[in-house]
Amino acid sequence: MNERREYLEGGLVDVGCETCGIPVRAGKKSTMQTSVQWSGPACARLAEAAGGRPTALVPTCPHLRDSLDRAVREGRLEVS
Ligand SMILES: [Zn+2]
């Protein structure tokens, strides 16, 4: 696991899934790529989709994606 190192280097910001209430850190390496890291349990729906296995850094919870899109529009999440 190198998530802490990525956090230190990645310029991630706290966003969180507004529907699930799960805090996450997110960062954009480009306009098309968003990295998401969970400090605790992932979104309920994301954990469900993963079947209990560790997930890749892909925000498949639709609500989390909405939250990330909103963060980008509001300027809270920018390409680093
Ligand atoms: Zn969610």
mmCIF file of N, CA, C and O and ligand atoms in Angstrom:
data_model
loop_
_atom_site.group_PDB
_atom_site.id
_atom_site.type_symbol
_atom_site.label_atom_id
_atom_site.label_comp_id
_atom_site.label_asym_id
_atom_site.label_seq_id
_atom_site.Cartn_x
_atom_site.Cartn_y
_atom_site.Cartn_z
ATOM 1 N N MET A 1 0.842 -1.194 0.000
ATOM 2 C CA MET A 1 0.000 0.000 0.000
ATOM 3 C C MET A 1 0.881 1.250 0.000
ATOM 4 O O MET A 1 1.736 1.422 0.861
ATOM 5 N N ASN A 2 0.690 2.119 -0.952
ATOM 6 C CA ASN A 2 1.472 3.350 -0.992
ATOM 7 C C ASN A 2 0.538 4.556 -1.002
ATOM 8 O O ASN A 2 0.850 5.598 -1.549
ATOM 9 N N GLU A 3 -0.636 4.397 -0.397
ATOM 10 C CA GLU A 3 -1.620 5.473 -0.460
ATOM 11 C C GLU A 3 -1.124 6.722 0.271
ATOM 12 O O GLU A 3 -1.380 7.829 -0.152
ATOM 13 N N ARG A 4 -0.429 6.491 1.406
ATOM 14 C CA ARG A 4 0.025 7.661 2.140
ATOM 15 C C ARG A 4 1.029 8.446 1.300
ATOM 16 O O ARG A 4 0.989 9.673 1.264
ATOM 17 N N ARG A 5 1.915 7.722 0.639
ATOM 18 C CA ARG A 5 2.898 8.403 -0.191
ATOM 19 C C ARG A 5 2.191 9.178 -1.306
ATOM 20 O O ARG A 5 2.539 10.318 -1.597
ATOM 21 N N GLU A 6 1.182 8.530 -1.907
ATOM 22 C CA GLU A 6 0.444 9.225 -2.966
ATOM 23 C C GLU A 6 -0.254 10.467 -2.424
ATOM 24 O O GLU A 6 -0.320 11.490 -3.086
ATOM 25 N N TYR A 7 -0.768 10.345 -1.215
ATOM 26 C CA TYR A 7 -1.436 11.496 -0.623
ATOM 27 C C TYR A 7 -0.448 12.649 -0.452
ATOM 28 O O TYR A 7 -0.753 13.793 -0.775
ATOM 29 N N LEU A 8 0.728 12.311 0.039
ATOM 30 C CA LEU A 8 1.713 13.356 0.287
ATOM 31 C C LEU A 8 2.138 14.021 -1.020
ATOM 32 O O LEU A 8 2.414 15.207 -1.057
ATOM 33 N N GLU A 9 2.174 13.252 -2.070
ATOM 34 C CA GLU A 9 2.685 13.773 -3.336
ATOM 35 C C GLU A 9 1.584 14.275 -4.256
ATOM 36 O O GLU A 9 1.848 14.978 -5.211
ATOM 37 N N GLY A 10 0.352 13.859 -3.975
ATOM 38 C CA GLY A 10 -0.667 14.032 -4.995
ATOM 39 C C GLY A 10 -1.493 15.298 -4.906
ATOM 40 O O GLY A 10 -2.296 15.566 -5.779
ATOM 41 N N GLY A 11 -1.342 16.076 -3.846
ATOM 42 C CA GLY A 11 -2.157 17.271 -3.728
ATOM 43 C C GLY A 11 -3.637 16.965 -3.640
ATOM 44 O O GLY A 11 -4.466 17.615 -4.273
ATOM 45 N N LEU A 12 -3.973 15.969 -2.826
ATOM 46 C CA LEU A 12 -5.373 15.573 -2.727
ATOM 47 C C LEU A 12 -6.132 16.506 -1.792
ATOM 48 O O LEU A 12 -5.577 17.103 -0.888
ATOM 49 N N VAL A 13 -7.428 16.601 -2.036
ATOM 50 C CA VAL A 13 -8.283 17.428 -1.201
ATOM 51 C C VAL A 13 -9.410 16.568 -0.638
ATOM 52 O O VAL A 13 -9.790 15.558 -1.217
ATOM 53 N N ASP A 14 -9.952 16.989 0.485
ATOM 54 C CA ASP A 14 -11.084 16.291 1.077
ATOM 55 C C ASP A 14 -12.347 16.643 0.300
ATOM 56 O O ASP A 14 -12.669 17.821 0.124
ATOM 57 N N VAL A 15 -13.050 15.633 -0.157
ATOM 58 C CA VAL A 15 -14.293 15.871 -0.882
ATOM 59 C C VAL A 15 -15.421 15.134 -0.169
ATOM 60 O O VAL A 15 -16.259 15.731 0.474
ATOM 61 N N GLY A 16 -15.446 13.838 -0.271
ATOM 62 C CA GLY A 16 -16.472 13.063 0.408
ATOM 63 C C GLY A 16 -17.667 12.803 -0.480
ATOM 64 O O GLY A 16 -18.005 13.607 -1.351
ATOM 65 N N CYS A 17 -18.294 11.665 -0.259
ATOM 66 C CA CYS A 17 -19.521 11.338 -0.973
ATOM 67 C C CYS A 17 -20.676 11.959 -0.210
ATOM 68 O O CYS A 17 -20.911 11.634 0.944
ATOM 69 N N GLU A 18 -21.374 12.875 -0.854
ATOM 70 C CA GLU A 18 -22.415 13.625 -0.165
ATOM 71 C C GLU A 18 -23.639 12.764 0.150
ATOM 72 O O GLU A 18 -24.433 13.103 1.019
ATOM 73 N N THR A 19 -23.807 11.686 -0.584
ATOM 74 C CA THR A 19 -24.955 10.818 -0.348
ATOM 75 C C THR A 19 -24.654 9.772 0.713
ATOM 76 O O THR A 19 -25.430 9.561 1.637
ATOM 77 N N CYS A 20 -23.501 9.128 0.598
ATOM 78 C CA CYS A 20 -23.136 8.076 1.549
ATOM 79 C C CYS A 20 -22.568 8.666 2.834
ATOM 80 O O CYS A 20 -22.522 7.984 3.854
ATOM 81 N N GLY A 21 -22.101 9.921 2.769
ATOM 82 C CA GLY A 21 -21.512 10.535 3.938
ATOM 83 C C GLY A 21 -20.132 10.005 4.261
ATOM 84 O O GLY A 21 -19.677 10.100 5.391
ATOM 85 N N ILE A 22 -19.466 9.438 3.260
ATOM 86 C CA ILE A 22 -18.145 8.866 3.467
ATOM 87 C C ILE A 22 -17.084 9.875 3.031
ATOM 88 O O ILE A 22 -17.106 10.329 1.891
ATOM 89 N N PRO A 23 -16.167 10.238 3.930
ATOM 90 C CA PRO A 23 -15.114 11.170 3.534
ATOM 91 C C PRO A 23 -14.065 10.484 2.667
ATOM 92 O O PRO A 23 -13.634 9.369 2.961
ATOM 93 N N VAL A 24 -13.698 11.146 1.603
ATOM 94 C CA VAL A 24 -12.633 10.630 0.739
ATOM 95 C C VAL A 24 -11.705 11.788 0.390
ATOM 96 O O VAL A 24 -12.068 12.959 0.527
ATOM 97 N N ARG A 25 -10.535 11.423 -0.041
ATOM 98 C CA ARG A 25 -9.610 12.401 -0.587
ATOM 99 C C ARG A 25 -9.551 12.184 -2.088
ATOM 100 O O ARG A 25 -9.470 11.049 -2.551
ATOM 101 N N ALA A 26 -9.570 13.258 -2.835
ATOM 102 C CA ALA A 26 -9.555 13.138 -4.278
ATOM 103 C C ALA A 26 -8.554 14.109 -4.871
ATOM 104 O O ALA A 26 -8.285 15.177 -4.309
ATOM 105 N N GLY A 27 -8.014 13.722 -6.013
ATOM 106 C CA GLY A 27 -7.093 14.594 -6.717
ATOM 107 C C GLY A 27 -7.183 14.314 -8.201
ATOM 108 O O GLY A 27 -7.493 13.198 -8.621
ATOM 109 N N LYS A 28 -6.955 15.341 -8.987
ATOM 110 C CA LYS A 28 -7.014 15.167 -10.433
ATOM 111 C C LYS A 28 -5.611 15.313 -11.014
ATOM 112 O O LYS A 28 -4.943 16.309 -10.800
ATOM 113 N N LYS A 29 -5.198 14.283 -11.759
ATOM 114 C CA LYS A 29 -3.913 14.343 -12.436
ATOM 115 C C LYS A 29 -4.093 14.935 -13.835
ATOM 116 O O LYS A 29 -3.162 15.398 -14.454
ATOM 117 N N SER A 30 -5.322 14.854 -14.332
ATOM 118 C CA SER A 30 -5.675 15.458 -15.611
ATOM 119 C C SER A 30 -7.176 15.690 -15.573
ATOM 120 O O SER A 30 -7.847 15.301 -14.624
ATOM 121 N N THR A 31 -7.700 16.314 -16.619
ATOM 122 C CA THR A 31 -9.138 16.572 -16.617
ATOM 123 C C THR A 31 -9.932 15.273 -16.712
ATOM 124 O O THR A 31 -11.102 15.232 -16.341
ATOM 125 N N MET A 32 -9.286 14.210 -17.201
ATOM 126 C CA MET A 32 -10.001 12.957 -17.412
ATOM 127 C C MET A 32 -9.764 11.944 -16.298
ATOM 128 O O MET A 32 -10.431 10.926 -16.245
ATOM 129 N N GLN A 33 -8.783 12.179 -15.442
ATOM 130 C CA GLN A 33 -8.416 11.179 -14.450
ATOM 131 C C GLN A 33 -8.559 11.734 -13.051
ATOM 132 O O GLN A 33 -7.955 12.753 -12.713
ATOM 133 N N THR A 34 -9.364 11.075 -12.248
ATOM 134 C CA THR A 34 -9.534 11.466 -10.855
ATOM 135 C C THR A 34 -9.121 10.305 -9.971
ATOM 136 O O THR A 34 -9.608 9.193 -10.136
ATOM 137 N N SER A 35 -8.230 10.567 -9.042
ATOM 138 C CA SER A 35 -7.832 9.562 -8.064
ATOM 139 C C SER A 35 -8.630 9.781 -6.786
ATOM 140 O O SER A 35 -8.833 10.911 -6.363
ATOM 141 N N VAL A 36 -9.085 8.681 -6.197
ATOM 142 C CA VAL A 36 -9.862 8.773 -4.969
ATOM 143 C C VAL A 36 -9.260 7.827 -3.950
ATOM 144 O O VAL A 36 -8.943 6.686 -4.263
ATOM 145 N N GLN A 37 -9.105 8.301 -2.734
ATOM 146 C CA GLN A 37 -8.596 7.473 -1.655
ATOM 147 C C GLN A 37 -9.526 7.581 -0.462
ATOM 148 O O GLN A 37 -9.961 8.670 -0.104
ATOM 149 N N TRP A 38 -9.808 6.430 0.144
ATOM 150 C CA TRP A 38 -10.655 6.397 1.329
ATOM 151 C C TRP A 38 -9.785 6.292 2.562
ATOM 152 O O TRP A 38 -8.868 5.477 2.620
ATOM 153 N N SER A 39 -10.117 7.090 3.554
ATOM 154 C CA SER A 39 -9.403 6.988 4.823
ATOM 155 C C SER A 39 -10.061 5.942 5.715
ATOM 156 O O SER A 39 -9.484 5.499 6.690
ATOM 157 N N GLY A 40 -11.264 5.550 5.387
ATOM 158 C CA GLY A 40 -11.994 4.541 6.155
ATOM 159 C C GLY A 40 -12.750 3.656 5.194
ATOM 160 O O GLY A 40 -12.293 3.425 4.081
ATOM 161 N N PRO A 41 -13.917 3.169 5.603
ATOM 162 C CA PRO A 41 -14.733 2.343 4.721
ATOM 163 C C PRO A 41 -15.139 3.113 3.466
ATOM 164 O O PRO A 41 -15.427 4.310 3.536
ATOM 165 N N ALA A 42 -15.135 2.425 2.356
ATOM 166 C CA ALA A 42 -15.550 3.056 1.108
ATOM 167 C C ALA A 42 -17.056 3.249 1.117
ATOM 168 O O ALA A 42 -17.766 2.747 1.978
ATOM 169 N N CYS A 43 -17.531 3.987 0.119
ATOM 170 C CA CYS A 43 -18.966 4.155 -0.050
ATOM 171 C C CYS A 43 -19.663 2.796 -0.015
ATOM 172 O O CYS A 43 -19.144 1.815 -0.531
ATOM 173 N N ALA A 44 -20.828 2.772 0.580
ATOM 174 C CA ALA A 44 -21.563 1.516 0.695
ATOM 175 C C ALA A 44 -21.748 0.857 -0.663
ATOM 176 O O ALA A 44 -21.545 -0.344 -0.820
ATOM 177 N N ARG A 45 -22.131 1.630 -1.641
ATOM 178 C CA ARG A 45 -22.414 1.049 -2.954
ATOM 179 C C ARG A 45 -21.134 0.626 -3.653
ATOM 180 O O ARG A 45 -21.120 -0.332 -4.424
ATOM 181 N N LEU A 46 -20.054 1.340 -3.373
ATOM 182 C CA LEU A 46 -18.797 0.965 -3.985
ATOM 183 C C LEU A 46 -18.294 -0.342 -3.388
ATOM 184 O O LEU A 46 -17.840 -1.242 -4.094
ATOM 185 N N ALA A 47 -18.404 -0.478 -2.073
ATOM 186 C CA ALA A 47 -17.973 -1.704 -1.414
ATOM 187 C C ALA A 47 -18.813 -2.883 -1.902
ATOM 188 O O ALA A 47 -18.315 -3.994 -2.085
ATOM 189 N N GLU A 48 -20.086 -2.625 -2.123
ATOM 190 C CA GLU A 48 -20.983 -3.652 -2.628
ATOM 191 C C GLU A 48 -20.521 -4.140 -4.001
ATOM 192 O O GLU A 48 -20.431 -5.327 -4.264
ATOM 193 N N ALA A 49 -20.195 -3.189 -4.862
ATOM 194 C CA ALA A 49 -19.785 -3.530 -6.218
ATOM 195 C C ALA A 49 -18.481 -4.309 -6.222
ATOM 196 O O ALA A 49 -18.240 -5.138 -7.099
ATOM 197 N N ALA A 50 -17.623 -4.046 -5.237
ATOM 198 C CA ALA A 50 -16.321 -4.693 -5.197
ATOM 199 C C ALA A 50 -16.390 -6.067 -4.551
ATOM 200 O O ALA A 50 -15.416 -6.811 -4.575
ATOM 201 N N GLY A 51 -17.519 -6.403 -3.964
ATOM 202 C CA GLY A 51 -17.670 -7.716 -3.366
ATOM 203 C C GLY A 51 -16.727 -7.955 -2.201
ATOM 204 O O GLY A 51 -16.314 -9.074 -1.954
ATOM 205 N N GLY A 52 -16.362 -6.895 -1.497
ATOM 206 C CA GLY A 52 -15.519 -7.034 -0.328
ATOM 207 C C GLY A 52 -14.033 -7.018 -0.625
ATOM 208 O O GLY A 52 -13.220 -7.001 0.283
ATOM 209 N N ARG A 53 -13.675 -7.047 -1.888
ATOM 210 C CA ARG A 53 -12.251 -6.998 -2.235
ATOM 211 C C ARG A 53 -11.761 -5.549 -2.193
ATOM 212 O O ARG A 53 -12.560 -4.626 -2.367
ATOM 213 N N PRO A 54 -10.477 -5.363 -2.017
ATOM 214 C CA PRO A 54 -9.944 -4.000 -2.101
ATOM 215 C C PRO A 54 -10.226 -3.406 -3.471
ATOM 216 O O PRO A 54 -10.113 -4.093 -4.487
ATOM 217 N N THR A 55 -10.610 -2.170 -3.483
ATOM 218 C CA THR A 55 -11.018 -1.547 -4.734
ATOM 219 C C THR A 55 -9.874 -0.787 -5.379
ATOM 220 O O THR A 55 -8.958 -0.318 -4.719
ATOM 221 N N ALA A 56 -9.954 -0.674 -6.653
ATOM 222 C CA ALA A 56 -9.044 0.207 -7.372
ATOM 223 C C ALA A 56 -9.453 1.648 -7.088
ATOM 224 O O ALA A 56 -10.502 1.908 -6.511
ATOM 225 N N LEU A 57 -8.640 2.566 -7.500
ATOM 226 C CA LEU A 57 -8.919 3.974 -7.203
ATOM 227 C C LEU A 57 -9.865 4.553 -8.246
ATOM 228 O O LEU A 57 -9.597 5.548 -8.886
ATOM 229 N N VAL A 58 -11.013 3.885 -8.387
ATOM 230 C CA VAL A 58 -11.991 4.321 -9.370
ATOM 231 C C VAL A 58 -13.305 4.592 -8.668
ATOM 232 O O VAL A 58 -13.838 3.710 -8.011
ATOM 233 N N PRO A 59 -13.806 5.808 -8.762
ATOM 234 C CA PRO A 59 -15.047 6.143 -8.060
ATOM 235 C C PRO A 59 -16.270 5.635 -8.802
ATOM 236 O O PRO A 59 -16.860 6.322 -9.616
ATOM 237 N N THR A 60 -16.682 4.402 -8.488
ATOM 238 C CA THR A 60 -17.820 3.839 -9.197
ATOM 239 C C THR A 60 -19.142 4.146 -8.505
ATOM 240 O O THR A 60 -20.183 3.906 -9.071
ATOM 241 N N CYS A 61 -19.106 4.632 -7.271
ATOM 242 C CA CYS A 61 -20.355 5.047 -6.634
ATOM 243 C C CYS A 61 -20.880 6.247 -7.412
ATOM 244 O O CYS A 61 -20.202 7.267 -7.523
ATOM 245 N N PRO A 62 -22.075 6.155 -7.982
ATOM 246 C CA PRO A 62 -22.577 7.264 -8.801
ATOM 247 C C PRO A 62 -22.719 8.538 -7.999
ATOM 248 O O PRO A 62 -22.568 9.638 -8.534
ATOM 249 N N HIS A 63 -23.032 8.422 -6.727
ATOM 250 C CA HIS A 63 -23.189 9.611 -5.901
ATOM 251 C C HIS A 63 -21.846 10.262 -5.649
ATOM 252 O O HIS A 63 -21.736 11.486 -5.608
ATOM 253 N N LEU A 64 -20.829 9.434 -5.467
ATOM 254 C CA LEU A 64 -19.497 9.986 -5.262
ATOM 255 C C LEU A 64 -19.051 10.717 -6.522
ATOM 256 O O LEU A 64 -18.457 11.795 -6.453
ATOM 257 N N ARG A 65 -19.364 10.137 -7.669
ATOM 258 C CA ARG A 65 -18.988 10.809 -8.917
ATOM 259 C C ARG A 65 -19.670 12.177 -9.028
ATOM 260 O O ARG A 65 -19.050 13.171 -9.406
ATOM 261 N N ASP A 66 -20.943 12.230 -8.655
ATOM 262 C CA ASP A 66 -21.644 13.515 -8.661
ATOM 263 C C ASP A 66 -20.965 14.509 -7.730
ATOM 264 O O ASP A 66 -20.808 15.687 -8.056
ATOM 265 N N SER A 67 -20.572 14.013 -6.564
ATOM 266 C CA SER A 67 -19.935 14.887 -5.583
ATOM 267 C C SER A 67 -18.605 15.401 -6.125
ATOM 268 O O SER A 67 -18.251 16.567 -5.932
ATOM 269 N N LEU A 68 -17.874 14.524 -6.807
ATOM 270 C CA LEU A 68 -16.593 14.933 -7.379
ATOM 271 C C LEU A 68 -16.812 15.957 -8.489
ATOM 272 O O LEU A 68 -16.085 16.954 -8.577
ATOM 273 N N ASP A 69 -17.814 15.721 -9.319
ATOM 274 C CA ASP A 69 -18.104 16.672 -10.403
ATOM 275 C C ASP A 69 -18.448 18.042 -9.835
ATOM 276 O O ASP A 69 -18.036 19.077 -10.358
ATOM 277 N N ARG A 70 -19.216 18.028 -8.740
ATOM 278 C CA ARG A 70 -19.595 19.293 -8.120
ATOM 279 C C ARG A 70 -18.353 19.994 -7.554
ATOM 280 O O ARG A 70 -18.197 21.216 -7.693
ATOM 281 N N ALA A 71 -17.472 19.234 -6.941
ATOM 282 C CA ALA A 71 -16.248 19.815 -6.388
ATOM 283 C C ALA A 71 -15.413 20.464 -7.492
ATOM 284 O O ALA A 71 -14.830 21.526 -7.296
ATOM 285 N N VAL A 72 -15.389 19.837 -8.654
ATOM 286 C CA VAL A 72 -14.637 20.403 -9.780
ATOM 287 C C VAL A 72 -15.289 21.709 -10.225
ATOM 288 O O VAL A 72 -14.624 22.726 -10.419
ATOM 289 N N ARG A 73 -16.613 21.705 -10.343
ATOM 290 C CA ARG A 73 -17.314 22.911 -10.789
ATOM 291 C C ARG A 73 -17.126 24.063 -9.816
ATOM 292 O O ARG A 73 -17.065 25.229 -10.225
ATOM 293 N N GLU A 74 -17.054 23.729 -8.530
ATOM 294 C CA GLU A 74 -16.943 24.769 -7.510
ATOM 295 C C GLU A 74 -15.499 25.172 -7.254
ATOM 296 O O GLU A 74 -15.231 26.006 -6.382
ATOM 297 N N GLY A 75 -14.578 24.542 -7.976
ATOM 298 C CA GLY A 75 -13.171 24.929 -7.841
ATOM 299 C C GLY A 75 -12.466 24.346 -6.642
ATOM 300 O O GLY A 75 -11.361 24.752 -6.309
ATOM 301 N N ARG A 76 -13.121 23.392 -5.979
ATOM 302 C CA ARG A 76 -12.480 22.782 -4.818
ATOM 303 C C ARG A 76 -11.510 21.684 -5.233
ATOM 304 O O ARG A 76 -10.642 21.282 -4.467
ATOM 305 N N LEU A 77 -11.732 21.138 -6.423
ATOM 306 C CA LEU A 77 -10.910 20.037 -6.907
ATOM 307 C C LEU A 77 -10.346 20.446 -8.270
ATOM 308 O O LEU A 77 -11.096 20.602 -9.228
ATOM 309 N N GLU A 78 -9.051 20.640 -8.299
ATOM 310 C CA GLU A 78 -8.416 21.129 -9.521
ATOM 311 C C GLU A 78 -7.317 20.179 -9.948
ATOM 312 O O GLU A 78 -6.769 19.437 -9.142
ATOM 313 N N VAL A 79 -6.989 20.230 -11.215
ATOM 314 C CA VAL A 79 -5.891 19.413 -11.730
ATOM 315 C C VAL A 79 -4.591 19.878 -11.080
ATOM 316 O O VAL A 79 -4.297 21.065 -11.059
ATOM 317 N N SER A 80 -3.883 18.919 -10.517
ATOM 318 C CA SER A 80 -2.638 19.268 -9.812
ATOM 319 C C SER A 80 -1.439 18.895 -10.665
ATOM 320 O O SER A 80 -1.554 18.150 -11.608
HETATM 321 ZN ZN ZN B 1 -21.219 7.088 -2.209
#
